[in-house]
Coordinates of C-alpha atoms in Angstrom, one line a residue:
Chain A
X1115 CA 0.0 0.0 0.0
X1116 CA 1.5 3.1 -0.8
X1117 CA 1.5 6.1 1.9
X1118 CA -0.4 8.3 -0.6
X1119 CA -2.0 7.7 -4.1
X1120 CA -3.7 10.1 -6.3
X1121 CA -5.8 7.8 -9.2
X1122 CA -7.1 9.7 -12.0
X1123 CA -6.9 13.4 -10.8
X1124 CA -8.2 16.0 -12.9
X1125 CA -8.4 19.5 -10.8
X1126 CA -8.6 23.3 -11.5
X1127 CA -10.0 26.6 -10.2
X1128 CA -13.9 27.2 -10.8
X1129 CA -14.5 26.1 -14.2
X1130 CA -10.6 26.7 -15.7
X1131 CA -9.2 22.9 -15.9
X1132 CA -5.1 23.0 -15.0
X1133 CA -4.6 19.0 -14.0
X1134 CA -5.8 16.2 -16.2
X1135 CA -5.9 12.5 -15.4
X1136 CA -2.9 12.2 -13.0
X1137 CA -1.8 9.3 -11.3
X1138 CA 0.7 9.4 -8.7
X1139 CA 1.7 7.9 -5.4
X1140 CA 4.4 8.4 -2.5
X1141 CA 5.8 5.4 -0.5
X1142 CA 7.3 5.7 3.0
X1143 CA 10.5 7.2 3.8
X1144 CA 10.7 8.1 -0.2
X1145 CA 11.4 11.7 -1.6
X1146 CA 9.6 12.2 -4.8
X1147 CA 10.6 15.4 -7.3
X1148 CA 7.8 17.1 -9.5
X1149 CA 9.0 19.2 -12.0
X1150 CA 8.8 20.2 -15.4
X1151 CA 8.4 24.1 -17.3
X1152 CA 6.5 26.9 -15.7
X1153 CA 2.7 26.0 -16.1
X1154 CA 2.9 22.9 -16.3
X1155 CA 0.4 22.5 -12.9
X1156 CA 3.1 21.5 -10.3
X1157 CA 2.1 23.8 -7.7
X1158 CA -1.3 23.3 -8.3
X1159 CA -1.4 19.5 -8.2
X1160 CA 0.2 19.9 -4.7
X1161 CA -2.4 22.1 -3.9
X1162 CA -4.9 19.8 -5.1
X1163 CA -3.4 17.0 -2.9
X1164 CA -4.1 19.3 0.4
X1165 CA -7.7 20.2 -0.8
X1166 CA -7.3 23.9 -1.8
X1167 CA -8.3 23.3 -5.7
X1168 CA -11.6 22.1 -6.7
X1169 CA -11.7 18.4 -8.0
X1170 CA -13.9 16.9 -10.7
X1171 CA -12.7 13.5 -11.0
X1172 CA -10.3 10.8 -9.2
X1173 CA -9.5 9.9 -6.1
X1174 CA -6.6 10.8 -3.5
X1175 CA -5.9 7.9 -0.8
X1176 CA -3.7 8.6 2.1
X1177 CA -2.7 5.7 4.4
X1178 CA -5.5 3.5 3.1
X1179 CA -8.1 6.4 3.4
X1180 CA -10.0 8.2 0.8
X1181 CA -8.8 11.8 1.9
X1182 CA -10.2 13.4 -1.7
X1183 CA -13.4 15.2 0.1
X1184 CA -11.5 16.0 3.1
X1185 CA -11.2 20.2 4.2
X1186 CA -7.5 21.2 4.2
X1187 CA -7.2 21.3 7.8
X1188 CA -8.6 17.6 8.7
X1189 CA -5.8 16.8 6.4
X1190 CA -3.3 18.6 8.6
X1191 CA -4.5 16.9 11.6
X1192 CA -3.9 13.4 9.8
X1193 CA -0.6 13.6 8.8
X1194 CA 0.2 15.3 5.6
X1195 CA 1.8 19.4 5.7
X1196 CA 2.1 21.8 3.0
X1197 CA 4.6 24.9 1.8
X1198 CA 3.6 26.6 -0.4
X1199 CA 5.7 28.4 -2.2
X1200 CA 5.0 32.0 -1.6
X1201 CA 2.7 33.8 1.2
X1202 CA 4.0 30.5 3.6
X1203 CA 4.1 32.3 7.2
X1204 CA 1.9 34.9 8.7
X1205 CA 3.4 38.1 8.2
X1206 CA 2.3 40.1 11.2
X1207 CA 2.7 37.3 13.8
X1208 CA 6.0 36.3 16.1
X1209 CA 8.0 33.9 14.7
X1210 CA 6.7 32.1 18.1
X1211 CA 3.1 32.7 17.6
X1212 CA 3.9 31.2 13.6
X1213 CA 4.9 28.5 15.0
X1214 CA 2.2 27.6 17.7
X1215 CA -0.1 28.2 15.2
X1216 CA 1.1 25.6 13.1
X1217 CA 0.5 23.1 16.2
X1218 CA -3.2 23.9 16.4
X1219 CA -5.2 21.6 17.7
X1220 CA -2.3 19.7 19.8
X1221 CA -2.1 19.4 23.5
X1222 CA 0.3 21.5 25.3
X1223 CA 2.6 19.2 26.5
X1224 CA 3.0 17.8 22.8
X1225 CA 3.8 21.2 21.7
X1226 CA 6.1 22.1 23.8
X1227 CA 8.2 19.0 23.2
X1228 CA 7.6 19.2 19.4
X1229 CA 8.4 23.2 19.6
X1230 CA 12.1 21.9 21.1
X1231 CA 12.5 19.0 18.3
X1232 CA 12.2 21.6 15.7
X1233 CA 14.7 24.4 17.5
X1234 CA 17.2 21.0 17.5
X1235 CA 16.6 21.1 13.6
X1236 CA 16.5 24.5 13.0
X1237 CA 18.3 25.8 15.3
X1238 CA 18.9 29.2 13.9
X1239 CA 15.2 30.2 15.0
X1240 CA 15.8 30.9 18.0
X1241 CA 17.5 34.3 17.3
X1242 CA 14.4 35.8 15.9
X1243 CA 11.3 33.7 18.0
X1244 CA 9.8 36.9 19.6
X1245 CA 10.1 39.2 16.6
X1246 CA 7.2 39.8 13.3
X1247 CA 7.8 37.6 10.4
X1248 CA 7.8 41.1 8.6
X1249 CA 10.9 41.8 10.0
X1250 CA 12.9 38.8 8.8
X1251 CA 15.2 38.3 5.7
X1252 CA 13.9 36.3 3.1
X1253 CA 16.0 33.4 4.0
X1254 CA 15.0 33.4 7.7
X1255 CA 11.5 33.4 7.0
X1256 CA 12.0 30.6 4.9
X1257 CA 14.0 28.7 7.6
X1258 CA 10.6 30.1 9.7
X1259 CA 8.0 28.4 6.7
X1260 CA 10.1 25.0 6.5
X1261 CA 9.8 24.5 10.7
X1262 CA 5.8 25.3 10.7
X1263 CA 5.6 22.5 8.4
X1264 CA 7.2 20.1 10.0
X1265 CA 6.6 20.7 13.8
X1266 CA 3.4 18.3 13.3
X1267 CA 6.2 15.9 12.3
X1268 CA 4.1 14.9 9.1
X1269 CA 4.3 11.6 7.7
X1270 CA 3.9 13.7 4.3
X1271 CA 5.8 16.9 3.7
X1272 CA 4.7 18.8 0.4
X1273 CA 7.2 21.7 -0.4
X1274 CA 6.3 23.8 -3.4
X1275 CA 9.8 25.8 -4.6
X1276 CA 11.2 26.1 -1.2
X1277 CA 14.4 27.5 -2.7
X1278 CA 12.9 29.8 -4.7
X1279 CA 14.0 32.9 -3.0
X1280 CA 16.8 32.1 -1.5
X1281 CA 20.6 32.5 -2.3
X1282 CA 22.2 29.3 -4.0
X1283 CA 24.5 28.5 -0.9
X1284 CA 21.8 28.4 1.2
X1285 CA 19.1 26.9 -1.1
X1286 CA 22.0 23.8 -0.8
X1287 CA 21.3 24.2 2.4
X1288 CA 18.2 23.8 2.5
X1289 CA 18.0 20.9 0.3
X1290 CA 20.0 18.9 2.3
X1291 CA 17.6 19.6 5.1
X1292 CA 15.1 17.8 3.3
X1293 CA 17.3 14.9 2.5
X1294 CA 17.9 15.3 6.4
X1295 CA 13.9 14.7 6.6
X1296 CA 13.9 11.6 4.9
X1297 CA 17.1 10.1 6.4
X1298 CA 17.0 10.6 9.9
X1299 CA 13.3 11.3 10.4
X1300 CA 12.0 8.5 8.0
X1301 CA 9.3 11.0 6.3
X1302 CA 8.0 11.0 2.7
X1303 CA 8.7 14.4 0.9
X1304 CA 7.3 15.3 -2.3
X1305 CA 9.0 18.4 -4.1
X1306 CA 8.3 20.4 -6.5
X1307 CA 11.6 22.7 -7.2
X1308 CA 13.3 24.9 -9.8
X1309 CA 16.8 23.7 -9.8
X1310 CA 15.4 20.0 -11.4
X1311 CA 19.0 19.0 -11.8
X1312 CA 20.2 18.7 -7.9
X1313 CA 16.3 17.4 -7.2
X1314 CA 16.7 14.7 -9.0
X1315 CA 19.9 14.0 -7.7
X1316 CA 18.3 14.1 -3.9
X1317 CA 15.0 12.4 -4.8
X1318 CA 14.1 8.7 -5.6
X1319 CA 11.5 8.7 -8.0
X1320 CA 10.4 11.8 -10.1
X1321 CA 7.2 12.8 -12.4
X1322 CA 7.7 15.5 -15.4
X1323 CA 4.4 17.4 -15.6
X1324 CA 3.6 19.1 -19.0
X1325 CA 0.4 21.3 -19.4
X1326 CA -1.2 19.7 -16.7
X1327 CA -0.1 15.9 -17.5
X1328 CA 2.1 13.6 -16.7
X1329 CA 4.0 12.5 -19.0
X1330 CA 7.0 10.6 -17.1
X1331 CA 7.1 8.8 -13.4
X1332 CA 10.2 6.8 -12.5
X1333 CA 13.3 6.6 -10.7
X1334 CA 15.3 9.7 -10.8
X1335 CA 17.8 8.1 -12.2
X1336 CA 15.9 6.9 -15.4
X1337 CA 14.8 10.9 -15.8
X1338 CA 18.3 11.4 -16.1
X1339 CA 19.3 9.6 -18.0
X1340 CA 16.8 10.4 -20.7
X1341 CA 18.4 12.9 -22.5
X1342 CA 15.2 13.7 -24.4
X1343 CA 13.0 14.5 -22.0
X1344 CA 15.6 16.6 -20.2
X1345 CA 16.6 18.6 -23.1
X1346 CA 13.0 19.0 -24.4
X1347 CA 11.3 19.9 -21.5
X1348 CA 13.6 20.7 -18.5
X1349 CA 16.1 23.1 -20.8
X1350 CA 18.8 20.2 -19.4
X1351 CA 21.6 18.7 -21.6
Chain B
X803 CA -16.9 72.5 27.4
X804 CA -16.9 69.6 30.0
X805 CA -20.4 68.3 29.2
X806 CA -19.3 68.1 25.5
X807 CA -16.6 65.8 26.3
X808 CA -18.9 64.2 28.1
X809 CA -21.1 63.3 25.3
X810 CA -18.1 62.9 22.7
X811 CA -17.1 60.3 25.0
X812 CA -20.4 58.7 25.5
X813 CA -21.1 58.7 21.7
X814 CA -17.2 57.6 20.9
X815 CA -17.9 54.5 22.5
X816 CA -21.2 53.6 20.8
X817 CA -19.0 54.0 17.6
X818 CA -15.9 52.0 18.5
X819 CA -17.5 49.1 19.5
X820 CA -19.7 49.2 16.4
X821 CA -16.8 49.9 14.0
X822 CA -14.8 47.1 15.8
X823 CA -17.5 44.3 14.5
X824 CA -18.0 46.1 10.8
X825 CA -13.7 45.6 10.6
X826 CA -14.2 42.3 12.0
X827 CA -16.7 40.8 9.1
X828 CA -15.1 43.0 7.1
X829 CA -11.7 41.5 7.5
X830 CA -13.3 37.7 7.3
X831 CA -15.3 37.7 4.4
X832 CA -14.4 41.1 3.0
X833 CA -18.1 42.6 2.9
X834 CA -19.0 45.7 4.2
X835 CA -22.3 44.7 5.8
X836 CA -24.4 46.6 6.1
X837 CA -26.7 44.8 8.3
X838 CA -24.6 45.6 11.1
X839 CA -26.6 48.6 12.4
X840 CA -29.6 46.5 12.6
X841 CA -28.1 44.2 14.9
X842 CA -28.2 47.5 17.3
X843 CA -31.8 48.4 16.5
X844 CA -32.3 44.7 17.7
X845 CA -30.2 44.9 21.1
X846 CA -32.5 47.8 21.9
X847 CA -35.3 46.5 21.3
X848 CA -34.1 43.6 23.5
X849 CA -33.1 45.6 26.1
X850 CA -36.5 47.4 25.7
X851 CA -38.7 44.5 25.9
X852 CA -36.9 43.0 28.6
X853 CA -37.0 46.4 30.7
X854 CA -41.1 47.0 30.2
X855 CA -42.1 43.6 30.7
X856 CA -39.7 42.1 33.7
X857 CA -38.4 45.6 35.1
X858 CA -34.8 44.2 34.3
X859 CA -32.3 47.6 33.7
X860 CA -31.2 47.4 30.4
X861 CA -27.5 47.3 31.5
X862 CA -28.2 43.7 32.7
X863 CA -29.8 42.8 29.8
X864 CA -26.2 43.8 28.0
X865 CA -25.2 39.5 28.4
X866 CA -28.6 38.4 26.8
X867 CA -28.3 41.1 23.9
X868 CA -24.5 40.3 22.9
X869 CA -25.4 36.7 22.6
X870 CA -28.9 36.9 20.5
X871 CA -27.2 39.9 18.3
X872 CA -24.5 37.6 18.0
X873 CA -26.4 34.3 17.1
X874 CA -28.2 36.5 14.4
X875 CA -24.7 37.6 12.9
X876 CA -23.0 34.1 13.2
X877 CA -26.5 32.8 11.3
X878 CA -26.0 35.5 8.6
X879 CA -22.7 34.2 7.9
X880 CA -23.3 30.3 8.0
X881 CA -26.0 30.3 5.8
X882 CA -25.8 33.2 4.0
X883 CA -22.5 35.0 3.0
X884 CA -20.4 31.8 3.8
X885 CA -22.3 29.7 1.1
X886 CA -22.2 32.9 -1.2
X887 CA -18.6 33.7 -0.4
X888 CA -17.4 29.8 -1.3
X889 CA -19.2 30.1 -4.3
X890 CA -17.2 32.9 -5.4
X891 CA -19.4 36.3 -4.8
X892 CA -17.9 39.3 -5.7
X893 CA -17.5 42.5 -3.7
X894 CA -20.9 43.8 -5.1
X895 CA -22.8 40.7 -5.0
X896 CA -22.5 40.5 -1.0
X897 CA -22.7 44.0 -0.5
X898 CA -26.3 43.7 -2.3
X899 CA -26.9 40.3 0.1
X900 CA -26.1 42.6 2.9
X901 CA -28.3 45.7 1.8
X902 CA -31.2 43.0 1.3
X903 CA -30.7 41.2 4.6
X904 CA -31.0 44.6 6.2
X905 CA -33.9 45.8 4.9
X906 CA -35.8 42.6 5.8
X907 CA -34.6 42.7 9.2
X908 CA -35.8 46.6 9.8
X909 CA -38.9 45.7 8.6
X910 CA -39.0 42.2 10.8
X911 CA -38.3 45.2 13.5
X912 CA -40.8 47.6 12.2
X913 CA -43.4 44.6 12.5
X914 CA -42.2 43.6 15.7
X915 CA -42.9 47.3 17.1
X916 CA -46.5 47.6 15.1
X917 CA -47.6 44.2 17.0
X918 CA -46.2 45.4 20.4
X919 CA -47.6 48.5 20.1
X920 CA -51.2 47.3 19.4
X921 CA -51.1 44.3 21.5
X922 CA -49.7 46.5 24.7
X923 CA -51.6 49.4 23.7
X924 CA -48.0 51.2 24.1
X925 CA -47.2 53.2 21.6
X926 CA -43.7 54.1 22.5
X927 CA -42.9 50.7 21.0
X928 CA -42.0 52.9 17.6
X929 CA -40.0 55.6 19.6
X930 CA -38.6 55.1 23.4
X931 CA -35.7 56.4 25.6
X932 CA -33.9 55.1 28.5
X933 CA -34.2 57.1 31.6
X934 CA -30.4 58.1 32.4
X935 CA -29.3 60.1 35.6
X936 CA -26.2 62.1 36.9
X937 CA -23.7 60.8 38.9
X938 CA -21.3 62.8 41.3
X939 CA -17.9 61.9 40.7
X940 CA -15.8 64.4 42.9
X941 CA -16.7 67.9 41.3
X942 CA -17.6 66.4 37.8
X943 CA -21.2 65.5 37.6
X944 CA -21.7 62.3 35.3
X945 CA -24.3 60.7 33.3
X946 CA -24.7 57.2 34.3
X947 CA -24.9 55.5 30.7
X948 CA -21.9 57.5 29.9
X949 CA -19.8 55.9 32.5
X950 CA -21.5 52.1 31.7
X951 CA -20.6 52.9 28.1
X952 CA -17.0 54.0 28.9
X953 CA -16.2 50.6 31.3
X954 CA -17.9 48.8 28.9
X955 CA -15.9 50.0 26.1
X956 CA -12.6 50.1 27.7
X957 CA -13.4 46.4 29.0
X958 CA -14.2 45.1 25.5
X959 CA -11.4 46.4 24.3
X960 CA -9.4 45.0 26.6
X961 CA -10.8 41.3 26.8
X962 CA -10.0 41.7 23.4
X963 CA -6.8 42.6 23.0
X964 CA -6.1 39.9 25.7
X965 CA -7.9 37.8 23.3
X966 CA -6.2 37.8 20.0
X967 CA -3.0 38.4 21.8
X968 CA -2.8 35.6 24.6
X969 CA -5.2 33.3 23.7
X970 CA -4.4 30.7 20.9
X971 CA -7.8 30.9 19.3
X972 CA -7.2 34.4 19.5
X973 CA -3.6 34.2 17.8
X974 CA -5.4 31.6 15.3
X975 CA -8.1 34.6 14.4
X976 CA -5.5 36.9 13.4
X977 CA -3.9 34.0 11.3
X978 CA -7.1 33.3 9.6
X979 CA -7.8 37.1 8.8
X980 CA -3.9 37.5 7.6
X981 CA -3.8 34.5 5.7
X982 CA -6.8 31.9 5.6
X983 CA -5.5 30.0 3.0
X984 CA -2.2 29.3 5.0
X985 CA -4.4 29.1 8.4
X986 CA -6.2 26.0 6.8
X987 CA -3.2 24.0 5.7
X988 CA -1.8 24.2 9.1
X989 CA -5.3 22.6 10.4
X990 CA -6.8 25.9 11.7
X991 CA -10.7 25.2 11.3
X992 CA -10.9 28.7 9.6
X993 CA -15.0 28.2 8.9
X994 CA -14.9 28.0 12.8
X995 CA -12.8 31.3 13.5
X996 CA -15.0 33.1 11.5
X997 CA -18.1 32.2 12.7
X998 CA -17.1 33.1 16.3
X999 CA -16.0 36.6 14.4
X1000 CA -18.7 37.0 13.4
X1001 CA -20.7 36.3 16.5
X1002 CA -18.6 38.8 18.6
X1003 CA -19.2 41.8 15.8
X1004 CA -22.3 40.6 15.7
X1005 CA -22.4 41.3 19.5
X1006 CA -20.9 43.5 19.9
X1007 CA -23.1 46.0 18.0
X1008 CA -26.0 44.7 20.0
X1009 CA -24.7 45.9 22.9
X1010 CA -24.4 49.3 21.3
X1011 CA -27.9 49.2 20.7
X1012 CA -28.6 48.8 24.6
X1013 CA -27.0 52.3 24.9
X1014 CA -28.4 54.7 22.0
X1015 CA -31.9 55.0 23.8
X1016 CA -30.1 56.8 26.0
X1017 CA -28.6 59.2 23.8
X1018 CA -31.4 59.6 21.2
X1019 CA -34.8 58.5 21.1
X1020 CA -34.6 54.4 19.6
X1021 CA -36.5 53.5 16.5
X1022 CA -36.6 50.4 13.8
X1023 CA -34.4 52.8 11.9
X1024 CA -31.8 53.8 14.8
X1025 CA -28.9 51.3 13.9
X1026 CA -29.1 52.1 10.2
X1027 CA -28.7 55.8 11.0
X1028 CA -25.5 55.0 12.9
X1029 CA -24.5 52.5 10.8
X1030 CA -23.0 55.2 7.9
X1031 CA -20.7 56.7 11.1
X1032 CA -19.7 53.2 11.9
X1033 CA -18.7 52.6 8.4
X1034 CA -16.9 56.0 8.2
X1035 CA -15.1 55.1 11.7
X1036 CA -14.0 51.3 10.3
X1037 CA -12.8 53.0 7.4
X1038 CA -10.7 55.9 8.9
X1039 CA -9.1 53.2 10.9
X1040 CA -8.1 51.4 7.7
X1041 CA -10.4 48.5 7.3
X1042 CA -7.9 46.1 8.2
X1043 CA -7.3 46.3 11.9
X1044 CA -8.9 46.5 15.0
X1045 CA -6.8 49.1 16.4
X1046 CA -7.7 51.0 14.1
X1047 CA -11.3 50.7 14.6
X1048 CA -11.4 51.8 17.4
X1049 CA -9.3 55.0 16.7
X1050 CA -11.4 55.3 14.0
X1051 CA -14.9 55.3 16.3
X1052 CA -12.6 57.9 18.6
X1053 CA -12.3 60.5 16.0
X1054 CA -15.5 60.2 14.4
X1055 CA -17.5 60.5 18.1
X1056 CA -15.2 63.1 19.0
X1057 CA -14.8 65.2 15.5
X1058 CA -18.8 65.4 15.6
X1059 CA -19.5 66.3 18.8
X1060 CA -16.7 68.8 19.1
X1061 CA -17.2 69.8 15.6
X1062 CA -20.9 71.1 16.2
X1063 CA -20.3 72.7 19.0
X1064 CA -17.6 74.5 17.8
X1065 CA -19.2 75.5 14.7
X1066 CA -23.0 76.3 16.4
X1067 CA -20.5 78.7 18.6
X1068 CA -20.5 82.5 17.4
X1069 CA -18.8 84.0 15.3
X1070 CA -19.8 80.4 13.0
X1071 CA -23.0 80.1 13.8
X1072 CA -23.8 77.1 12.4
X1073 CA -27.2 75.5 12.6
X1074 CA -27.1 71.7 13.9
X1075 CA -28.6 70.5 10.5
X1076 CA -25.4 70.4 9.7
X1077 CA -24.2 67.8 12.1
X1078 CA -24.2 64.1 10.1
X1079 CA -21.9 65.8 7.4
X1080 CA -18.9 66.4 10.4
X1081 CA -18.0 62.7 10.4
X1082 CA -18.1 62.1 6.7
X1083 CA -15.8 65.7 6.1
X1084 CA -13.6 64.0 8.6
X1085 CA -13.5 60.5 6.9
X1086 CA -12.7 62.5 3.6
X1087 CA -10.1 64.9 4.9
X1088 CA -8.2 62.3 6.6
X1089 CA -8.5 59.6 3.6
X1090 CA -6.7 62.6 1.0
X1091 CA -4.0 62.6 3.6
X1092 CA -3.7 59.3 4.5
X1093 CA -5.3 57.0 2.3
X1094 CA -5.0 53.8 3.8
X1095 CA -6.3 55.1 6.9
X1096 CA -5.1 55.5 10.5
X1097 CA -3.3 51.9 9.9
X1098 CA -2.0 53.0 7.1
X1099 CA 0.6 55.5 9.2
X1100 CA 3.8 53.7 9.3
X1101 CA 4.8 55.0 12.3
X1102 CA 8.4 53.0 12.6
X1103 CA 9.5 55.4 9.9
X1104 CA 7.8 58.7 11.4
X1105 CA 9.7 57.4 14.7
X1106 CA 13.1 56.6 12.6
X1107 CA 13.1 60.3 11.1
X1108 CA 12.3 62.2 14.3
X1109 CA 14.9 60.2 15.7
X1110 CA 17.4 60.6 12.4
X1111 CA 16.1 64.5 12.8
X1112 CA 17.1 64.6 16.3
X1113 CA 20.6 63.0 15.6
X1114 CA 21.1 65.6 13.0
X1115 CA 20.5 68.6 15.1
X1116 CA 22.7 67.0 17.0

């Protein structure tokens, strides 16, 4: 059984149509890569997977349950989390209140313990935990967007560009943060990301996604080596 | 000069709390709703029915009001603006929903006080007053209501700040209103934070309604005639906070008030006619200098170049 499946999506926004017929599925402890060209209905097939896009066909199961008619936030509280890529933190709250926030809904003792897991991972948070999101550089409130997610230690983590605005030192950084995820935590990250050559190098399995389809799923290493596909689509020789 | 503070005071607070609830909905489902005012129109009538048929003061009917005003605002928005709001309504569309919705419910009002006053053969169903009475505070003499309405306000205000600031469902409100989207994915029950929104705004301008019978004589049509200042008040204070708000209802309260007696003093002369344009001229004025409102001040950067200024001189 996989950890999550989507048979036969086909989503959009009101009437306009952006994902048609995808199937896709996530195993445990895997990290799975989405990419392919702007357009192409990566960020909103994530979106679609945590309930924010309107569906009008297919299924998505997560851990043997159909999740597809479930509200965004009953999918929070079972197990799946979600960056988006921009607008990811709430601007004119504390870091602190960000992050209590994102454990809504869990006891107090729970948080507490989960709020020191998380300063163990990130530890850089803890220079800025009583000041405004507003205030912080682009990188820290990424750091800040990254630990909200994760401080319901997720069995599914869903990170839409996370490197998108930062600096190329630290978006290596970053990225082996989520390898960190999978490795040492054991938890299943699918990513959608810009630099599709060092995803695929992190990831296991990867799907291209071309106006709104799918048109490959595999191991990463089958992606590139496809020289095809990576020149025609991705821009990568 | 005293007794108009007095009453700018009195009539500040009827305002603030009534512009806090009109930012509140405002903020959830970005509708200016305009049946707001008729929430007060019902908390006086509540307040009035309660009073003439169990002799209970209206100030301890103030619990009761809040929570019937309220359950009529948090109904509004389940089954009403919610649904319309989910299927994509515009701006417009809920505006118009809102004009509607008030209409009908003056009229449901209007009936109410026809039927009372023939079944109780008492006609100041269509047009009462409170009976207020001065207070000796040290030299200053007080009207009660005035001092009710100032606890009450600075109480509210309070419990509310505490509220979105200490509480978690507080913190998660503000979340919500900032970023709903965001609020959801983290497994905030936004649909939940909003309806209690709107059942404090909602509320909150029921309890306004307890005090305007003792300011001006209550009718079906009182809360719609304050409902334009409470507007002008939510959107002085930018729209988009609280805080603001409730500046907002201070400088409206006060700039009318003030402003009439000021200009009704020689050599002006003006006649009081003139009185429900003071708050509007005072929305306007203020907008053309600051046009995001009182929020809209960035008052780090006023702070950084009296400080820079000062450094200079230095």
């Amino acid at each position: 059984m996989y950890l999550l499946e989507a048979k036969n999506i086909s989503a959009g926004y009101g009437k306009l149509q952006i994902l048609f017929n995808i199937d896709f599925f996530v195993n445990d402890k895997e990290l799975v890569v989405i990419i392919g060209p702007n357009g192409s209905g990566k960020s909103t097939f994530l979106k679609t997977l945590f309930g924010l896009t309107k569906i009008y066909s297919g299924n998505i199961i997560f851990r043997g349950i159909n999740i597809t008619r479930l509200k965004p936030y009953e999918r929070a509280r079972i197990g799946l989390a979600y960056l988006p890529q921009t607008n990811n933190s709430f601007e004119n709250l504390t870091v602190k209140e960000n992050l209590l926030m994102s454990m809504y809904g869990i006891s107090e003792d729970i948080a507490e313990k989960r709020l020191e897991e998380i300063l163990l991972f990130l530890p850089k948070i803890k220079d800025f935990m009583n000041r405004k999101v507003k205030t912080l550089s682009g990188g820290e409130r990424q750091m800040v967007a990254m630990a909200m997610a994760l401080i319901r230690q997720p069995n599914l983590i869903m990170l839409d560009e996370p490197t998108a605005a930062l600096a190329p030192k630290l978006a290596l950084e970053f990225l082996n943060k989520i390898v960190e995820l999978k490795e040492l935590y054991g938890m299943s990250v699918v990513l959608v990301e810009q630099n599709a050559k060092k995803a695929l190098e992190i990831g296991d399995r990867a799907y291209v996604f071309v106006a709104g389809k799918s048109i490959f799923s595999g191991k990463t290493e089958e992606l590139l080596r496809d020289k095809h596909l990576m020149q025609t689509y991705l821009g990568l020789s | 000069m005293f007794e108009v503070f007095v009453d700018a005071l009195a009539y500040s607070d009827v305002l603030i709390l009534l512009s806090i609830g009109i930012t509140l909905t405002y903020m959830t489902v970005k509708v200016p709703n305009f049946t707001h005012g008729d929430y007060a129109s019902l908390g006086a009538y509540i307040a009035f029915t309660i009073n003439l048929f169990y002799g209970i003061h209206p100030f301890l009917s103030i619990p009761i009001v809040f929570i019937l005003a309220g359950l009529l605002s948090f109904i509004f928005y389940l089954f009403i603006f919610r649904p319309l709001s989910e299927r994509g309504a515009n701006l417009v569309t809920l505006m118009v929903t809102s004009i509607a919705l008030e209409l009908i419910l003056r009229s449901l009002i209007n009936i109410y006080a026809d039927i009372m006053s023939l079944k109780t053969k008492i006609p100041i169903f269509r047009g009462f007053i409170f009976q207020d009475y001065l207070i000796n505070i040290g030299i200053f003499l007080l009207p009660f209501s005035t001092i009710v309405a100032t606890v009450t306000a600075v109480l509210i205000v309070s419990l509310l700040y505490l509220f979105l600031n200490k509480t978690k469902f507080g913190i998660a409100m503000r979340a919500s209103i900032e970023n709903p989207d965001l609020a959801k994915v983290l497994g905030i029950n936004v649909d939940l934070v909003y309806s209690i929104s709107w059942f404090i705004a909602g509320g909150l301008a029921g309890i306004v309604g307890v005090f305007i019978p003792y300011r001006i004589t209550a009718n079906p049509q009182v809360g719609w005639d304050l409902l334009l200042r409470g507007f002008a008040a939510s959107v002085l204070g930018g729209l988009s906070s609280i805080y603001g708000a409730i500046i907002g209802g201070a400088v409206i309260g006060f700039a009318e008030i003030v402003g009439i007696y000021l200009l009704s003093q020689p050599p002006i002369n003006l006649p009081i006619a003139y009185r429900p344009s003071i708050p509007y001229l005072t929305l306007i004025i203020t907008l053309l200098i600051i046009p995001k409102g009182i929020t809209g001040i960035d008052f780090s950067k006023i702070k950084r170049k009296i400080v820079g200024g000062r450094n200079g001189n230095n």
